[in-house]
Amino acid sequence: MSLILLTIKGISYSQTQSGAYALVLSEIEGTRTLPIIIGAFEAQSIAIALETEIRPPRPLTHDLFKTFSDTFNINIKEVIIHKLVDGVFFSSLICEKDGKEEVIDTRTSDAIAIAVRFNAPIYTYENILDKAGIYLKVEEELAIENNLEPKQEATTTLEFEEEEKINYSDLSLKELNEQLDTAVADENYELAATIRDEISKRS
């Protein structure tokens, strides 16, 4: 099965889940995006790695991993998001030392934080994008590029507004797709991921 190259579009604050963020990945050749819910620490680590002007006074865990790998001549060749189960993404680090490759299981948020530091490509499979990807229109694509830049404020503690809870299992597929379109249009990617998972359960 062929791999699809992804790039990081941005990180947005969660408006539905306190302490969570939506990491938005996008296929290089196409309009699909892959929203992945991640924790505050991982969001901060990814944002800092993307922002070349920011350097923490002491190394973060993923910086330590990079230093350790460099010291012992271990290279991270690529990251592969290879499985999706019940809304949870599973990933692997493809490592190389002295011409020998090893595959290490890892959380997707950690894998991407490490990939950014090694300038390693991030891949996934077509079936995962088919199941979990969200199609964007051109104007929505531009909105992401303009509004979902990594935020330095990720280092601070944020308060989130409580939104009305909706039981998506009670909605029809037509209603779910309408809700999904609205969430994407509003750039609420964490909510879009929740609705997408409910739609996937019924497929």
XYZ file of C-alpha atoms in Angstrom:
203
model
C 0.000 0.000 0.000
C 1.475 3.367 -1.031
C 2.346 6.038 1.523
C 0.969 9.584 1.383
C 3.213 12.447 2.464
C 1.735 14.851 5.016
C 2.684 18.300 6.226
C 1.772 20.185 9.392
C -0.860 22.842 8.701
C -1.121 24.160 12.222
C -2.303 23.738 15.777
C -5.594 25.068 17.105
C -6.901 25.356 20.634
C -9.662 22.983 21.617
C -12.989 24.639 22.344
C -14.685 21.416 23.363
C -12.106 19.701 25.560
C -10.132 21.449 28.272
C -6.382 21.019 27.910
C -6.569 19.522 24.407
C -5.447 20.786 21.024
C -6.086 19.811 17.422
C -2.978 19.136 15.335
C -3.965 19.556 11.687
C -1.992 17.539 9.118
C -2.571 17.930 5.382
C -1.643 15.774 2.406
C 0.936 17.434 0.148
C -0.863 16.570 -3.083
C -4.536 16.971 -2.266
C -7.067 18.801 -0.124
C -7.627 16.336 2.696
C -6.609 17.148 6.261
C -6.151 14.860 9.232
C -7.105 16.472 12.582
C -5.497 14.702 15.532
C -6.361 15.548 19.137
C -3.197 15.950 21.242
C -2.300 17.081 24.752
C -1.012 20.477 25.843
C 2.596 19.337 26.404
C 2.872 17.759 22.945
C 1.236 20.803 21.325
C 3.739 23.058 23.055
C 6.644 20.838 22.020
C 5.572 20.780 18.358
C 4.898 24.533 18.298
C 8.314 25.331 19.782
C 10.073 23.044 17.283
C 8.270 24.735 14.377
C 9.090 28.208 15.664
C 12.810 28.603 14.969
C 12.997 31.851 16.954
C 11.967 30.182 20.223
C 14.399 28.154 22.297
C 13.431 26.979 25.800
C 16.044 27.645 28.502
C 16.260 23.904 29.192
C 15.646 21.082 26.670
C 12.193 19.565 26.469
C 11.824 15.772 26.459
C 11.752 15.639 22.644
C 14.863 17.867 22.485
C 16.591 15.423 24.824
C 15.586 12.551 22.520
C 17.147 14.450 19.580
C 20.370 15.096 21.496
C 20.554 11.462 22.619
C 20.002 10.202 19.053
C 22.597 12.555 17.584
C 25.132 11.561 20.230
C 24.810 7.876 19.332
C 24.426 8.438 15.566
C 20.793 7.353 15.371
C 18.794 8.967 12.606
C 14.996 9.208 12.377
C 14.255 8.530 8.715
C 10.466 8.927 8.746
C 7.255 8.697 10.729
C 4.338 6.540 9.575
C 0.809 6.913 10.942
C -0.183 3.346 10.219
C -3.394 2.547 12.115
C -6.601 4.118 13.398
C -8.641 2.301 16.050
C -11.652 3.854 17.824
C -10.448 7.362 17.010
C -6.878 6.707 18.225
C -3.985 7.001 15.747
C -1.011 4.623 16.003
C 2.401 5.572 14.611
C 5.914 4.252 14.121
C 9.348 5.852 14.075
C 11.625 4.421 11.392
C 15.137 4.690 12.836
C 18.507 3.969 11.271
C 21.941 3.336 12.761
C 24.937 2.041 10.851
C 22.738 1.098 7.909
C 20.351 -0.973 10.025
C 16.692 0.033 10.317
C 14.490 -0.423 13.370
C 10.791 0.331 13.809
C 9.668 1.818 17.136
C 6.033 2.079 18.197
C 5.086 5.544 19.458
C 2.216 7.876 20.164
C 1.448 10.004 17.122
C 1.903 13.287 18.996
C 5.386 12.222 20.176
C 6.287 10.918 16.722
C 5.452 14.253 15.086
C 7.266 16.273 17.772
C 10.355 14.155 17.053
C 9.905 14.250 13.252
C 9.925 18.050 13.274
C 13.258 18.081 15.100
C 14.831 15.654 12.620
C 13.189 17.207 9.536
C 11.821 13.717 8.921
C 8.865 13.190 6.568
C 5.465 12.191 7.978
C 3.413 9.612 6.075
C 0.100 7.830 6.346
C -1.842 5.339 4.255
C -4.682 5.981 1.832
C -7.158 3.927 3.866
C -6.550 6.096 6.942
C -7.119 9.299 4.977
C -10.235 7.745 3.463
C -11.547 6.944 6.923
C -10.426 9.963 8.922
C -9.511 12.683 6.427
C -11.597 15.803 5.950
C -11.867 17.489 2.550
C -11.371 21.240 2.499
C -12.399 23.839 -0.029
C -9.810 26.303 -1.320
C -11.022 29.138 0.922
C -10.888 26.860 3.978
C -7.358 25.814 3.042
C -6.315 29.478 2.981
C -8.023 30.077 6.313
C -5.951 27.324 7.928
C -2.711 28.744 6.567
C -3.604 32.201 7.873
C -5.128 31.292 11.211
C -3.663 28.006 12.441
C -0.063 29.010 12.907
C 1.626 27.433 15.959
C 1.066 29.701 18.949
C 3.687 30.727 21.497
C 0.817 30.914 23.979
C 0.863 27.108 24.036
C 3.238 27.465 26.993
C 0.503 29.067 29.108
C -2.477 27.580 30.922
C -5.705 28.311 29.054
C -9.310 28.334 30.070
C -11.835 26.904 27.616
C -15.494 27.750 27.248
C -17.962 24.954 27.844
C -19.994 24.161 24.740
C -23.421 22.604 24.651
C -23.019 18.839 24.686
C -24.590 17.079 21.722
C -25.258 13.355 21.614
C -24.123 12.659 18.060
C -25.294 9.069 18.242
C -28.867 10.402 18.122
C -28.309 12.249 14.836
C -28.913 10.848 11.365
C -26.049 10.500 8.859
C -27.400 13.495 6.952
C -27.410 15.592 10.127
C -23.926 14.387 11.046
C -22.567 15.373 7.648
C -24.189 18.783 7.975
C -22.627 19.186 11.431
C -19.261 18.083 9.997
C -19.464 20.689 7.210
C -20.280 23.376 9.770
C -17.419 22.358 12.070
C -14.920 22.443 9.190
C -16.227 25.811 7.992
C -15.797 27.152 11.545
C -12.271 25.658 11.668
C -13.341 23.651 14.721
C -11.240 20.621 13.842
C -11.436 18.842 17.164
C -15.244 18.849 16.899
C -14.963 17.765 13.260
C -12.805 14.823 14.362
C -15.453 13.775 16.909
C -18.227 13.893 14.315
C -16.037 12.118 11.767
C -15.467 9.271 14.232
C -19.226 8.899 14.745
C -19.752 8.745 10.969
C -16.966 6.144 10.658
C -18.667 3.916 13.250
C -21.701 3.667 10.992
C -19.772 2.876 7.814
